[in-house]
Amino acid sequence: MKFAHLRVEGQTTPRLSVVVAEAALFLDEVMETPPRDLQELIERGPSGLAGVREAVDTALAAGASLTPLDEVRHASAVLRPAQIIAIGANYAAHASELKLRSETAMTIFSLWPNSLAGHGATTAWPDDLTKQVDYEAELGVIIGRPARGVHVRDALDHVWGYTVVNDITARDLQFSEAQWSRCKSFDGFTPTGPVVVTADEVPDPQDLWLTTNLDGRILQDASTNEMVRTVAEIISYLSRSATIPPGTLISTGSPGGAGYSRNPQVFLRDGSTVTVSIEGIGSLTTHCRVV
């Protein structure tokens, strides 16, 4: 199944929806006690997802009205995540182009929840703070049940679903500060979506193709099988030191092709449109504005 947080015209609160083809079915229209967002659905456990499946199947069989996606606006595909964990330098090509080491201990940092944004949104940043804003296509992993001391072979059993992440980064700040959280956590610097796809629809997270299209030009084009550490290895590693709670979003790193490393360099600018796509999940578009 594919889930999204959507708003119809005039509404301020996103509503959890199931996406069917190019249309949406709002869960609050087909369930007596619908989850208010994806986080609540995840916290309800397997029975909660089963209840949603049953309600959606019944509604579709009865000819329920669907809302075309071009009539709604997307919020972030994840809302109220338990935490947002990002993995750096997890593709050898990207680590090399940024002159970072990927063969030693895993690079881990947090992203701030204010950075979350939805598909089709506009992300703005102040010109006097950064002039090197870059894109990073990443596979997002959403944890479904607590993971503590998990073996690699069992790690994917803890995954609830997957989404697309664009890990937008202020490179000039990244290389002037010891920590990476601030340079990647401006308002709107972590777009996610357009949907979260349940894990059963992604048989192998190491067999997905990622691309980044900036203003009509393909700048990243790679497979998740190029990760230095697989999704399962990341979950296992993180779970050794602390419990990963349900709803946690893990952004698993970006392949080569970053704008910072190109000659000449390519950065997001006022009026840019960047689309990150992952096969089987969807395409996430962000509009850019410099203020």
CSV table of C-alpha atoms in Angstrom, one decimal:
chain,number,residue,atom,x,y,z
A,1,MET,CA,0.0,0.0,0.0
A,2,LYS,CA,1.0,3.6,-0.5
A,3,PHE,CA,0.2,6.2,2.1
A,4,ALA,CA,0.4,10.0,2.0
A,5,HIS,CA,-0.5,13.0,4.1
A,6,LEU,CA,-2.7,15.2,1.9
A,7,ARG,CA,-4.6,18.5,2.1
A,8,VAL,CA,-7.5,19.5,-0.1
A,9,GLU,CA,-8.0,23.2,-0.9
A,10,GLY,CA,-8.8,25.3,2.1
A,11,GLN,CA,-7.6,22.7,4.7
A,12,THR,CA,-4.6,23.3,7.0
A,13,THR,CA,-4.4,19.9,8.6
A,14,PRO,CA,-3.0,17.0,6.5
A,15,ARG,CA,-5.2,13.9,6.3
A,16,LEU,CA,-3.7,10.4,6.1
A,17,SER,CA,-4.7,8.8,2.8
A,18,VAL,CA,-4.1,5.7,0.7
A,19,VAL,CA,-2.9,6.4,-2.8
A,20,VAL,CA,-4.5,4.3,-5.5
A,21,ALA,CA,-3.1,4.9,-9.0
A,22,GLU,CA,-3.3,8.7,-9.4
A,23,ALA,CA,-6.0,9.3,-6.8
A,24,ALA,CA,-6.4,9.3,-3.0
A,25,LEU,CA,-8.8,7.7,-0.6
A,26,PHE,CA,-9.0,9.6,2.7
A,27,LEU,CA,-9.0,7.2,5.6
A,28,ASP,CA,-11.3,9.5,7.7
A,29,GLU,CA,-14.0,9.0,5.1
A,30,VAL,CA,-13.9,5.1,5.2
A,31,MET,CA,-13.0,4.3,8.9
A,32,GLU,CA,-14.8,5.0,12.1
A,33,THR,CA,-11.6,5.5,14.1
A,34,PRO,CA,-8.9,6.3,11.5
A,35,PRO,CA,-5.3,7.0,12.5
A,36,ARG,CA,-4.7,10.7,12.4
A,37,ASP,CA,-1.3,10.2,10.7
A,38,LEU,CA,1.3,7.7,9.7
A,39,GLN,CA,2.9,7.7,13.1
A,40,GLU,CA,-0.3,6.6,14.8
A,41,LEU,CA,-0.9,4.0,12.2
A,42,ILE,CA,2.6,2.5,12.8
A,43,GLU,CA,2.1,2.6,16.5
A,44,ARG,CA,-1.2,0.6,16.2
A,45,GLY,CA,1.0,-2.3,15.0
A,46,PRO,CA,0.1,-5.1,12.4
A,47,SER,CA,-3.5,-5.1,13.4
A,48,GLY,CA,-3.8,-1.4,12.6
A,49,LEU,CA,-2.5,-1.9,9.1
A,50,ALA,CA,-4.7,-4.9,8.6
A,51,GLY,CA,-7.7,-2.8,9.7
A,52,VAL,CA,-6.8,-0.1,7.1
A,53,ARG,CA,-6.4,-2.8,4.4
A,54,GLU,CA,-9.9,-4.2,5.2
A,55,ALA,CA,-11.5,-0.7,5.3
A,56,VAL,CA,-9.9,0.3,2.0
A,57,ASP,CA,-10.8,-2.9,0.2
A,58,THR,CA,-14.4,-2.6,1.4
A,59,ALA,CA,-14.6,1.0,0.3
A,60,LEU,CA,-13.1,0.4,-3.1
A,61,ALA,CA,-15.4,-2.6,-3.7
A,62,ALA,CA,-18.4,-0.4,-2.9
A,63,GLY,CA,-17.3,2.2,-5.4
A,64,ALA,CA,-15.9,4.8,-2.9
A,65,SER,CA,-15.2,8.2,-4.3
A,66,LEU,CA,-11.5,8.9,-5.0
A,67,THR,CA,-9.8,12.4,-5.1
A,68,PRO,CA,-7.5,13.0,-8.0
A,69,LEU,CA,-4.0,13.8,-6.8
A,70,ASP,CA,-3.9,17.0,-8.9
A,71,GLU,CA,-6.6,18.4,-6.6
A,72,VAL,CA,-4.6,17.9,-3.3
A,73,ARG,CA,-1.4,19.2,-1.8
A,74,HIS,CA,1.2,16.9,-0.2
A,75,ALA,CA,2.5,17.3,3.3
A,76,SER,CA,5.6,15.4,4.4
A,77,ALA,CA,5.2,11.7,3.8
A,78,VAL,CA,6.2,11.2,7.5
A,79,LEU,CA,4.8,13.4,10.3
A,80,ARG,CA,5.8,13.3,13.9
A,81,PRO,CA,8.6,10.7,13.4
A,82,ALA,CA,10.0,9.3,16.6
A,83,GLN,CA,13.4,10.6,15.3
A,84,ILE,CA,15.2,11.3,12.1
A,85,ILE,CA,18.6,9.6,11.7
A,86,ALA,CA,20.8,10.2,8.7
A,87,ILE,CA,23.7,8.2,7.4
A,88,GLY,CA,26.6,10.0,5.7
A,89,ALA,CA,29.2,8.8,3.2
A,90,ASN,CA,27.3,5.6,2.5
A,91,TYR,CA,28.1,5.4,-1.2
A,92,ALA,CA,31.7,5.2,-2.1
A,93,ALA,CA,31.4,7.5,-5.1
A,94,HIS,CA,29.8,10.3,-3.0
A,95,ALA,CA,32.3,9.9,-0.1
A,96,SER,CA,35.1,10.1,-2.6
A,97,GLU,CA,33.8,13.2,-4.3
A,98,LEU,CA,33.4,15.0,-1.0
A,99,LYS,CA,36.8,13.7,0.2
A,100,LEU,CA,35.1,11.8,3.1
A,101,ARG,CA,36.0,8.3,4.5
A,102,SER,CA,33.4,5.6,4.1
A,103,GLU,CA,35.4,2.5,5.1
A,104,THR,CA,35.8,3.4,8.8
A,105,ALA,CA,33.0,3.8,11.4
A,106,MET,CA,29.6,4.7,10.1
A,107,THR,CA,28.8,8.5,9.9
A,108,ILE,CA,25.6,9.2,11.8
A,109,PHE,CA,23.8,12.4,12.6
A,110,SER,CA,20.3,13.7,13.3
A,111,LEU,CA,18.0,15.8,11.2
A,112,TRP,CA,15.6,18.2,12.9
A,113,PRO,CA,11.8,17.8,12.5
A,114,ASN,CA,11.3,21.4,11.2
A,115,SER,CA,13.2,20.3,8.1
A,116,LEU,CA,10.5,18.0,6.9
A,117,ALA,CA,8.6,19.1,3.8
A,118,GLY,CA,6.2,17.6,1.3
A,119,HIS,CA,6.2,16.8,-2.4
A,120,GLY,CA,5.6,19.9,-4.5
A,121,ALA,CA,6.5,22.3,-1.6
A,122,THR,CA,8.8,25.3,-1.9
A,123,THR,CA,11.9,25.3,0.2
A,124,ALA,CA,13.4,28.8,0.9
A,125,TRP,CA,16.7,29.8,2.5
A,126,PRO,CA,18.4,33.2,3.2
A,127,ASP,CA,21.0,34.2,0.7
A,128,ASP,CA,23.2,35.8,3.5
A,129,LEU,CA,23.5,32.5,5.3
A,130,THR,CA,24.4,30.0,2.5
A,131,LYS,CA,25.3,30.2,-1.2
A,132,GLN,CA,26.1,26.5,-1.7
A,133,VAL,CA,22.8,24.6,-1.4
A,134,ASP,CA,23.1,21.1,-2.7
A,135,TYR,CA,20.7,18.1,-3.4
A,136,GLU,CA,21.1,14.5,-2.2
A,137,ALA,CA,18.8,11.6,-3.4
A,138,GLU,CA,18.3,9.1,-0.6
A,139,LEU,CA,16.2,6.1,0.2
A,140,GLY,CA,14.2,6.7,3.4
A,141,VAL,CA,13.5,3.8,5.7
A,142,ILE,CA,10.7,3.9,8.3
A,143,ILE,CA,10.9,1.6,11.3
A,144,GLY,CA,7.8,-0.4,12.2
A,145,ARG,CA,8.6,-2.0,15.5
A,146,PRO,CA,11.3,-1.5,18.2
A,147,ALA,CA,14.7,-2.6,17.1
A,148,ARG,CA,17.3,-3.4,19.8
A,149,GLY,CA,20.3,-5.6,19.3
A,150,VAL,CA,19.0,-6.8,16.0
A,151,HIS,CA,21.0,-9.2,13.8
A,152,VAL,CA,21.5,-8.2,10.2
A,153,ARG,CA,19.5,-11.2,9.0
A,154,ASP,CA,16.5,-10.1,10.9
A,155,ALA,CA,16.8,-6.3,10.5
A,156,LEU,CA,14.4,-5.9,7.5
A,157,ASP,CA,11.7,-7.5,9.6
A,158,HIS,CA,11.6,-4.2,11.6
A,159,VAL,CA,11.0,-2.0,8.5
A,160,TRP,CA,7.5,-0.7,8.1
A,161,GLY,CA,8.0,1.1,4.8
A,162,TYR,CA,10.1,3.2,2.4
A,163,THR,CA,10.0,6.7,1.1
A,164,VAL,CA,12.0,9.1,-1.0
A,165,VAL,CA,14.2,11.7,0.7
A,166,ASN,CA,16.1,14.7,-0.7
A,167,ASP,CA,18.7,15.5,1.9
A,168,ILE,CA,19.3,19.2,1.0
A,169,THR,CA,22.5,20.5,2.4
A,170,ALA,CA,24.2,23.9,2.8
A,171,ARG,CA,27.7,22.8,1.8
A,172,ASP,CA,29.5,26.0,2.9
A,173,LEU,CA,28.1,25.4,6.4
A,174,GLN,CA,28.8,21.7,6.3
A,175,PHE,CA,32.5,22.2,5.8
A,176,SER,CA,32.8,25.1,8.3
A,177,GLU,CA,31.2,23.3,11.2
A,178,ALA,CA,32.1,20.1,13.0
A,179,GLN,CA,28.5,18.7,13.2
A,180,TRP,CA,26.2,18.3,10.1
A,181,SER,CA,22.8,18.6,11.7
A,182,ARG,CA,22.4,22.4,11.2
A,183,CYS,CA,23.5,22.5,7.6
A,184,LYS,CA,20.9,19.9,6.7
A,185,SER,CA,18.1,21.1,8.9
A,186,PHE,CA,17.0,24.4,7.6
A,187,ASP,CA,13.2,24.7,7.3
A,188,GLY,CA,12.2,22.5,4.4
A,189,PHE,CA,15.6,20.9,3.9
A,190,THR,CA,14.3,17.3,4.3
A,191,PRO,CA,11.5,16.8,1.7
A,192,THR,CA,10.0,13.3,1.9
A,193,GLY,CA,7.4,11.6,-0.3
A,194,PRO,CA,5.3,11.7,-2.2
A,195,VAL,CA,4.3,8.5,-0.5
A,196,VAL,CA,5.4,5.9,2.0
A,197,VAL,CA,5.3,2.4,0.4
A,198,THR,CA,4.8,-0.5,2.8
A,199,ALA,CA,7.7,-2.9,3.1
A,200,ASP,CA,5.9,-5.8,1.4
A,201,GLU,CA,6.0,-3.8,-1.9
A,202,VAL,CA,9.8,-3.5,-1.8
A,203,PRO,CA,11.2,-7.0,-2.0
A,204,ASP,CA,14.8,-5.9,-1.9
A,205,PRO,CA,15.8,-2.3,-0.8
A,206,GLN,CA,19.2,-2.9,-2.3
A,207,ASP,CA,17.7,-3.2,-5.8
A,208,LEU,CA,16.2,0.2,-6.4
A,209,TRP,CA,17.3,2.9,-8.8
A,210,LEU,CA,17.7,6.5,-7.7
A,211,THR,CA,17.9,9.7,-9.9
A,212,THR,CA,18.1,13.4,-9.3
A,213,ASN,CA,16.8,15.8,-12.0
A,214,LEU,CA,17.7,19.4,-11.5
A,215,ASP,CA,16.0,21.8,-13.9
A,216,GLY,CA,15.8,19.1,-16.6
A,217,ARG,CA,19.3,17.7,-16.1
A,218,ILE,CA,20.0,14.3,-14.6
A,219,LEU,CA,22.7,14.7,-12.1
A,220,GLN,CA,22.5,11.5,-10.0
A,221,ASP,CA,21.8,8.1,-11.5
A,222,ALA,CA,22.6,5.1,-9.4
A,223,SER,CA,21.4,1.9,-7.6
A,224,THR,CA,21.0,1.3,-3.9
A,225,ASN,CA,23.2,-1.8,-4.4
A,226,GLU,CA,26.1,0.7,-4.4
A,227,MET,CA,25.6,1.4,-0.7
A,228,VAL,CA,28.7,0.8,1.5
A,229,ARG,CA,26.4,-0.5,4.2
A,230,THR,CA,23.0,-2.1,3.3
A,231,VAL,CA,19.7,-1.1,4.9
A,232,ALA,CA,19.9,-4.2,7.1
A,233,GLU,CA,23.4,-3.4,8.2
A,234,ILE,CA,22.5,0.2,9.1
A,235,ILE,CA,19.5,-1.0,11.2
A,236,SER,CA,21.6,-3.6,13.0
A,237,TYR,CA,24.4,-1.2,13.7
A,238,LEU,CA,22.2,1.5,15.1
A,239,SER,CA,20.2,-1.0,17.2
A,240,ARG,CA,23.4,-2.2,19.0
A,241,SER,CA,23.6,1.0,21.1
A,242,ALA,CA,20.0,2.1,21.5
A,243,THR,CA,16.5,1.0,20.8
A,244,ILE,CA,15.2,2.4,17.5
A,245,PRO,CA,11.6,3.3,18.1
A,246,PRO,CA,8.7,2.7,15.7
A,247,GLY,CA,8.2,5.6,13.3
A,248,THR,CA,11.9,6.5,13.1
A,249,LEU,CA,13.0,7.7,9.7
A,250,ILE,CA,16.4,6.7,8.6
A,251,SER,CA,17.9,8.5,5.5
A,252,THR,CA,20.4,6.0,4.1
A,253,GLY,CA,22.9,8.1,2.2
A,254,SER,CA,23.3,9.5,-1.3
A,255,PRO,CA,25.1,8.3,-4.4
A,256,GLY,CA,27.7,10.2,-6.4
A,257,GLY,CA,26.8,13.2,-8.5
A,258,ALA,CA,26.5,15.9,-5.9
A,259,GLY,CA,26.6,19.5,-7.2
A,260,TYR,CA,29.4,20.5,-4.9
A,261,SER,CA,31.8,18.1,-6.5
A,262,ARG,CA,31.1,19.0,-10.1
A,263,ASN,CA,33.3,21.2,-12.3
A,264,PRO,CA,31.8,23.7,-12.5
A,265,GLN,CA,29.8,23.3,-9.3
A,266,VAL,CA,26.1,23.1,-9.5
A,267,PHE,CA,23.9,24.4,-6.7
A,268,LEU,CA,20.2,24.9,-6.2
A,269,ARG,CA,19.3,28.5,-6.9
A,270,ASP,CA,16.3,30.8,-6.8
A,271,GLY,CA,13.6,29.3,-9.1
A,272,SER,CA,15.2,25.8,-9.4
A,273,THR,CA,13.1,22.7,-9.5
A,274,VAL,CA,14.7,19.4,-8.2
A,275,THR,CA,13.1,16.0,-8.5
A,276,VAL,CA,14.4,12.9,-6.7
A,277,SER,CA,13.0,9.6,-7.9
A,278,ILE,CA,13.2,6.1,-6.7
A,279,GLU,CA,11.7,3.3,-8.7
A,280,GLY,CA,8.8,1.6,-7.1
A,281,ILE,CA,8.2,4.5,-4.7
A,282,GLY,CA,7.8,7.7,-6.6
A,283,SER,CA,9.2,11.1,-7.6
A,284,LEU,CA,9.6,13.9,-5.0
A,285,THR,CA,9.7,17.4,-6.4
A,286,THR,CA,10.9,20.5,-4.5
A,287,HIS,CA,10.8,24.1,-5.7
A,288,CYS,CA,13.6,26.4,-4.5
A,289,ARG,CA,13.5,30.1,-3.4
A,290,VAL,CA,16.3,32.3,-2.1
A,291,VAL,CA,15.2,35.1,0.2
